[in-house]
Coordinates of C-alpha atoms and ligand atoms in Angstrom, one line a residue:
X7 CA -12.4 14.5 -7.5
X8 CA -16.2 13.9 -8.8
X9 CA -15.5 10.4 -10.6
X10 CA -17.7 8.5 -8.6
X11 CA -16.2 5.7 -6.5
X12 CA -18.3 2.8 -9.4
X13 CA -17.9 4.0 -12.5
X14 CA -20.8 2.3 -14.8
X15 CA -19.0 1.0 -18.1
X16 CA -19.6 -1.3 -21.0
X17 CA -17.8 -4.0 -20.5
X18 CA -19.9 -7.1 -20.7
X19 CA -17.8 -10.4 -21.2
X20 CA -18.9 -13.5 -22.3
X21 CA -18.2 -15.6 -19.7
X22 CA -15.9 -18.5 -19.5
X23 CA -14.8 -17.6 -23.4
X24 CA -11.2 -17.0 -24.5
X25 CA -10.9 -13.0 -25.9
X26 CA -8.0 -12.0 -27.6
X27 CA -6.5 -8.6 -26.1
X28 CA -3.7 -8.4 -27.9
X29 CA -0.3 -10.3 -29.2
X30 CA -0.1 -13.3 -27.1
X31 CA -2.9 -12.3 -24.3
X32 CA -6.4 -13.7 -24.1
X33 CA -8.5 -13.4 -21.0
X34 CA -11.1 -15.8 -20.0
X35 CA -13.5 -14.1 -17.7
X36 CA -14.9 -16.7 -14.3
X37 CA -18.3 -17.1 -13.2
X38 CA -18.7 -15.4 -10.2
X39 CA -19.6 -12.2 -10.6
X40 CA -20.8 -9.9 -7.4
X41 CA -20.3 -6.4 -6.4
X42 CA -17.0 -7.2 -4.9
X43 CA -16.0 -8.6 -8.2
X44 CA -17.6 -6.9 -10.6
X45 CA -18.8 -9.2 -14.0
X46 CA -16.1 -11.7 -12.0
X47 CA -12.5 -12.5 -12.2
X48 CA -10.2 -11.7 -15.1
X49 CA -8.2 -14.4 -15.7
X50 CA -5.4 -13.9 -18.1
X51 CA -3.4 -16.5 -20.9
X52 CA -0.2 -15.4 -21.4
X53 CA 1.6 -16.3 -24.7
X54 CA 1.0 -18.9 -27.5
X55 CA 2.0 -23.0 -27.3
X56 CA 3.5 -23.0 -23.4
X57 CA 1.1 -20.5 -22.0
X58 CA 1.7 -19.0 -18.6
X59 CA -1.7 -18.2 -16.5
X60 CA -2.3 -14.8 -14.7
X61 CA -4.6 -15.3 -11.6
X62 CA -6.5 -18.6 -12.0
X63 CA -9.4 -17.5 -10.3
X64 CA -12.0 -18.7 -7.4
X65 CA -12.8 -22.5 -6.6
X66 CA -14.9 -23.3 -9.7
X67 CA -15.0 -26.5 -12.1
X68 CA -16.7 -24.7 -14.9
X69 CA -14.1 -21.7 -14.7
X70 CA -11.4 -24.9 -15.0
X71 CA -12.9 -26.1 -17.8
X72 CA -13.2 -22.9 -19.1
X73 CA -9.2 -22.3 -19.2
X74 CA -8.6 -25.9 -20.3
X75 CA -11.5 -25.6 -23.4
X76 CA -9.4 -22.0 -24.2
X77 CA -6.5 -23.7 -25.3
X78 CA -5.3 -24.5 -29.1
X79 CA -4.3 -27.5 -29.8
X80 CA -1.2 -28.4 -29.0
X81 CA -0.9 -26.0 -26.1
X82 CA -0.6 -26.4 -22.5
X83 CA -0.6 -24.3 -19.3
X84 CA 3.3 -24.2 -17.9
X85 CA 3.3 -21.3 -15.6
X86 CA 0.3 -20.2 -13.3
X87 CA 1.1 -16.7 -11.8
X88 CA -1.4 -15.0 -9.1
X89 CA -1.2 -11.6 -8.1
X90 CA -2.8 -11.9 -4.6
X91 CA -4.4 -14.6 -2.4
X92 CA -8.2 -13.5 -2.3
X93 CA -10.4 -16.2 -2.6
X94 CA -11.8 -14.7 -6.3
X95 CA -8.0 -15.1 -7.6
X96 CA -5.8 -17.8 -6.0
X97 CA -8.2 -21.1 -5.1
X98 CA -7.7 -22.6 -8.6
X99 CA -3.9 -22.7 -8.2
X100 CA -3.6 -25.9 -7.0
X101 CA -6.4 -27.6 -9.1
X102 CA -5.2 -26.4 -12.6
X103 CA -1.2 -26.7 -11.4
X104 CA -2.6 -30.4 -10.4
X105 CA -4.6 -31.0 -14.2
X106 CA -1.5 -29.1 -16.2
X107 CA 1.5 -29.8 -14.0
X108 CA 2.4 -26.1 -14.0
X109 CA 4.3 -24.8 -10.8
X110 CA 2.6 -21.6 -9.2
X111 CA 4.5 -18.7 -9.1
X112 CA 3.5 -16.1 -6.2
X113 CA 5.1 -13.6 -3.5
X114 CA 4.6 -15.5 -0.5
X115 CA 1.5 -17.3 1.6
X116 CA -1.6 -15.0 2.7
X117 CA 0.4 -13.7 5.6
X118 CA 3.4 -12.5 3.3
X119 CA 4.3 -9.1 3.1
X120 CA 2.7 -7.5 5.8
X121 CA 4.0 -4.4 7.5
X122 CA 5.3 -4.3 11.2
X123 CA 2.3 -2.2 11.9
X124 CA -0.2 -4.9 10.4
X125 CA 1.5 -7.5 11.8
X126 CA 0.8 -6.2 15.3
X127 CA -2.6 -5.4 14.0
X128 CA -3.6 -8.7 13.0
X129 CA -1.6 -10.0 16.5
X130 CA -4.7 -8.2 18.4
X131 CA -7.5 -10.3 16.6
X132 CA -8.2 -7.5 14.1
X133 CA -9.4 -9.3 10.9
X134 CA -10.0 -8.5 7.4
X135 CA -13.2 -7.4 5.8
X136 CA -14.3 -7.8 2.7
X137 CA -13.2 -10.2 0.5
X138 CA -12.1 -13.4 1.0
X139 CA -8.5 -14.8 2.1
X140 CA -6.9 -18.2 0.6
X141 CA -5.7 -19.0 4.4
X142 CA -4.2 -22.3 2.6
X143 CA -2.5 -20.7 0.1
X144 CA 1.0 -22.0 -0.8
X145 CA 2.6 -21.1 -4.1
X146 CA 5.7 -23.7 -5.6
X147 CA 7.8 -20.9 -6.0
X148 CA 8.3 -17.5 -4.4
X149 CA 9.3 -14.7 -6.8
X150 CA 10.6 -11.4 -4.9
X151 CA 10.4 -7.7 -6.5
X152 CA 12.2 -7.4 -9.9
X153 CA 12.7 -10.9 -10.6
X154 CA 11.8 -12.0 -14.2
X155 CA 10.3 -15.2 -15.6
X156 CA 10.6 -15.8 -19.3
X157 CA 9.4 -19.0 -21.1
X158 CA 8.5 -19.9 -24.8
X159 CA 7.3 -16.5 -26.3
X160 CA 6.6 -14.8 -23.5
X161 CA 8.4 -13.0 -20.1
X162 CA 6.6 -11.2 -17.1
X163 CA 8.2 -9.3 -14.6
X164 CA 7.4 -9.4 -11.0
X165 CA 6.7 -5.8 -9.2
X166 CA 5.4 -6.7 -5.5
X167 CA 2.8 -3.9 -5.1
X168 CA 1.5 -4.4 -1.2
X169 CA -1.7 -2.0 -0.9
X170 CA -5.0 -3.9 -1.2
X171 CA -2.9 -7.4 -0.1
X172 CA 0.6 -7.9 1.9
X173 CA 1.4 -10.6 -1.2
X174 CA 0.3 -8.2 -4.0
X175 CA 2.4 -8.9 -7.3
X176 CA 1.8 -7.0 -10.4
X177 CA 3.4 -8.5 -13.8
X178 CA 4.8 -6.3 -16.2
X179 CA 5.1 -7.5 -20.0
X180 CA 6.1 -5.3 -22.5
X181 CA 4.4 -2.0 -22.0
X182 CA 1.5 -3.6 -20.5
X183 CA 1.3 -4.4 -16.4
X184 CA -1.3 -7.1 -14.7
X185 CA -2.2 -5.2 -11.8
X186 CA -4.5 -7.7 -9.9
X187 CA -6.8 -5.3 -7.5
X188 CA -4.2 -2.9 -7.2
X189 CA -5.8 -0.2 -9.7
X190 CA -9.1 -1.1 -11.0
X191 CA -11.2 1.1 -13.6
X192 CA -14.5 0.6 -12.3
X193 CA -13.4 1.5 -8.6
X194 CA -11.4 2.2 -6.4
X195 CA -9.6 -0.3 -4.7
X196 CA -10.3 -2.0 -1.3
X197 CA -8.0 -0.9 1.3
X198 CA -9.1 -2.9 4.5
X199 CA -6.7 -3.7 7.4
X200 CA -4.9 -5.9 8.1
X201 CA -4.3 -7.2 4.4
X202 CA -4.8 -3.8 3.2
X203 CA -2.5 -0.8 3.7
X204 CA -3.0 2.6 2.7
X205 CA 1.2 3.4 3.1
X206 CA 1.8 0.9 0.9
X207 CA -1.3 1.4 -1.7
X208 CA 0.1 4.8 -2.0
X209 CA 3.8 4.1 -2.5
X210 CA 2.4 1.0 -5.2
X211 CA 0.6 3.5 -7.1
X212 CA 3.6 5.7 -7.3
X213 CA 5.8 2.9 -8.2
X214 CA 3.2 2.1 -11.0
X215 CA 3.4 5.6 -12.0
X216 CA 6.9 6.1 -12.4
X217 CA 7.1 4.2 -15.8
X218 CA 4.9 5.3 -19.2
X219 CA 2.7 2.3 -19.6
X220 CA 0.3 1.6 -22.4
X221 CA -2.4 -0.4 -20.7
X222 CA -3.6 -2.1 -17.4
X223 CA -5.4 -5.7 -17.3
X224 CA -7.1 -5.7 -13.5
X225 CA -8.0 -8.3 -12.0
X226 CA -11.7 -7.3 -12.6
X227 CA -13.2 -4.9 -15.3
X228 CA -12.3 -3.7 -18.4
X229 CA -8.6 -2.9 -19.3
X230 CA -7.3 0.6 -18.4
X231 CA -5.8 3.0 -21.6
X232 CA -4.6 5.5 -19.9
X233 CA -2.8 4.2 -16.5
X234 CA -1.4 7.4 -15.7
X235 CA -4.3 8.8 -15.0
X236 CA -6.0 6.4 -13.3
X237 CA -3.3 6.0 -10.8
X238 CA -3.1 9.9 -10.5
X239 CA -6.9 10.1 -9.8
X240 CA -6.1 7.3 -7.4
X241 CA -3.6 9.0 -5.4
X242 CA -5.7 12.2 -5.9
X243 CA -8.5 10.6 -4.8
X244 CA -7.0 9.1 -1.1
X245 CA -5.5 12.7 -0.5
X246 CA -8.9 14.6 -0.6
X247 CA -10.2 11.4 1.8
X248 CA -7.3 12.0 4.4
X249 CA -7.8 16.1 3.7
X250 CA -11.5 15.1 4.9
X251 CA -10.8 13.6 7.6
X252 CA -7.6 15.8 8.7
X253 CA -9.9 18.6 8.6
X254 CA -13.0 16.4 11.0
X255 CA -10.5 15.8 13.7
X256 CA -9.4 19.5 14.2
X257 CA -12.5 20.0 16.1
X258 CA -12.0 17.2 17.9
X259 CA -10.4 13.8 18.5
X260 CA -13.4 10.6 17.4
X261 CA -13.0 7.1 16.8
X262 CA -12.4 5.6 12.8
X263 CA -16.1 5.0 13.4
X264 CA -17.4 8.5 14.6
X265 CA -15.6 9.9 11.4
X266 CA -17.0 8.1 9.2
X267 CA -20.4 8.6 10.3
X268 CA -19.4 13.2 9.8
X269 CA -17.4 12.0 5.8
X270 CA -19.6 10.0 4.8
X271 CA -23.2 11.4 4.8
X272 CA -24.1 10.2 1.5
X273 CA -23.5 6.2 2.3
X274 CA -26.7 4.3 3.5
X275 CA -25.8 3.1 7.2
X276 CA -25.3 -0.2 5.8
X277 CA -22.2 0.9 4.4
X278 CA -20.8 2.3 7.0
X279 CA -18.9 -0.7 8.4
X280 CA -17.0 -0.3 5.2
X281 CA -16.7 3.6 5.2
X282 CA -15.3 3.1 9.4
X283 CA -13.0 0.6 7.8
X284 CA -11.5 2.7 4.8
X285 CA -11.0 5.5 7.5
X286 CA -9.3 3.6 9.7
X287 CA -7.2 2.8 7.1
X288 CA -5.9 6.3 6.1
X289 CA -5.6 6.6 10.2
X290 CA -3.1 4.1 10.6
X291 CA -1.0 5.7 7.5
X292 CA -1.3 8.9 9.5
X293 CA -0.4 7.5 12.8
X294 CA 2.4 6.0 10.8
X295 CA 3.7 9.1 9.7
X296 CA 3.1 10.8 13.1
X297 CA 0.0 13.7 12.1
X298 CA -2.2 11.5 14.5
X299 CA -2.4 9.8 17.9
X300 CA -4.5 7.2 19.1
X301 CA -5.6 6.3 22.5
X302 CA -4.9 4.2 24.5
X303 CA -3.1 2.6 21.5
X304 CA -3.7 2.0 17.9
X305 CA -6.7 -0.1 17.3
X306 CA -10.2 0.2 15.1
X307 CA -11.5 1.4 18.4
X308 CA -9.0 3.9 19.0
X309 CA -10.2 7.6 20.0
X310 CA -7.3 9.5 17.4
X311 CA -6.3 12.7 17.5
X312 CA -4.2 15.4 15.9
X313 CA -0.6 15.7 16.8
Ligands
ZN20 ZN1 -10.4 -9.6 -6.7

């Protein structure tokens, strides 16, 4: 539990140049690095000749030149697939499909696979924070959970892994998954409502975990050699958060905002928009699972209480 939340590592791309990962995988890495998204957006080439693109990455012409300029001769991009529609991962869909001709593959629009409860959330005006959502996002073709692609030399398999986005997909290929912003190395993951959901973060991590991977490419940051781990210090991590904040509201019942404010003593007041929103978040998953109530209803403003 004392892994800090940003994890300083190493890993210093050169940005906008092909690296090769491993058998059939380079990733290209865009210009727009921030502390949302790290040194920026990992965008992934799948396979050798007709080479399928993982997460095209934000609105940039030099990141599209970039993916062009990373092919071999002889190759071309037939497949672009995007794990989620934040604007540092879907914009460049339509562009490159439009340059290449590839179809793009996704789970649904931005407003795709939400939960009831964040359906009714969003209904009364509450919006996302954090990053950015592709409102315009359409992919060419829908894939649901379990369905497989295969082309040329390579295959991916689709996992939908709601959490940090309603239309989260992970790809699996061989022993390695493409896990967007699901589980990151260098952080943990944003979990803000509406788009974000803590009950379905935590039942994607334990998805994830019920296979033996070998490796995790995130959508930001350096790849992950030991998944199980990280996805157990995930899950870990968000029960000592709603242990925290289980044990606040037994002396009394507060808003997402007054908890924050008792958790998080360490976080500059800045931050603690983001701190009220994270706690809101595990609120919801308890008022799912009926340990909390809220008054007069569930909201961010909500006074909650324990059942
Ligand atoms: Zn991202």
């Amino acid at each position: 539990m004392n892994t800090p939340l940003s994890a300083p590592d190493d890993f210093d791309p050169v940005i906008g140049q092909p690296q090769q990962l491993d058998d059939g995988l380079r990733r290209v890495v865009a210009d727009n690095a921030s502390p949302m998204t790290y040194r920026g957006t990992n965008t992934y080439l799948v396979g050798e000749g007709d080479v399928a693109v993982i997460d095209p990455g934000p609105s940039s012409e030099t990141h599209l030149q970039a993916l062009l300029g990373a092919l071999k001769p002889k190759e071309r991009i037939s497949h672009i697939f995007v794990t989620h529609s934040h604007t540092d991962h879907s914009p460049l869909a339509k562009p490159l499909s439009q340059v290449t001709g590839a179809p793009v593959l996704a789970f649904g629009d931005s407003k795709s696979g939400r939960s009831d409860t964040m359906n009714d959330l969003a209904a009364q005006g509450l919006a996302g924070g954090g990053e950015g959502v592709d409102e315009g996002f359409a992919p060419d073709i829908m894939l649901v959970d379990g369905e497989s692609v295969h082309h040329g030399d390579w295959a991916l398999t689709a996992l939908h892994t709601p959490g940090h986005f309603g239309n989260h997909l992970s790809f699996a290929m061989r022993d390695m998954v493409f896990c967007g912003d699901l589980v990151m190395g260098w952080a943990s993951s944003l979990v803000s409502p509406p788009d974000g959901d803590l009950t379905a973060f935590m039942a994607s991590c334990r998805k994830l975990a019920t296979r033996d991977w070998r490796v995790f490419h995130a959508g930001h940051g350096a790849p992950i050699e030991d998944p199980e781990a990280r996805l157990n210090w995930l899950i870990e991590h968000r029960l000592g958060r709603e242990a925290q904040i289980l044990a606040a509201l037994e002396n009394s019942p507060a808003t997402a905002e007054a908890l924050a404010r008792q958790i998080y003593t360490e976080t500059p007041p800045a931050l603690i928009p983001a701190a009220t929103r994270n706690v809101f978040a595990h609120l919801i998953d308890l008022h799912i699972h009926k340990r909390v109530s809220a008054a007069p209803q569930l909201s961010a403003e909500a006074v909650f209480a324990l059942v």
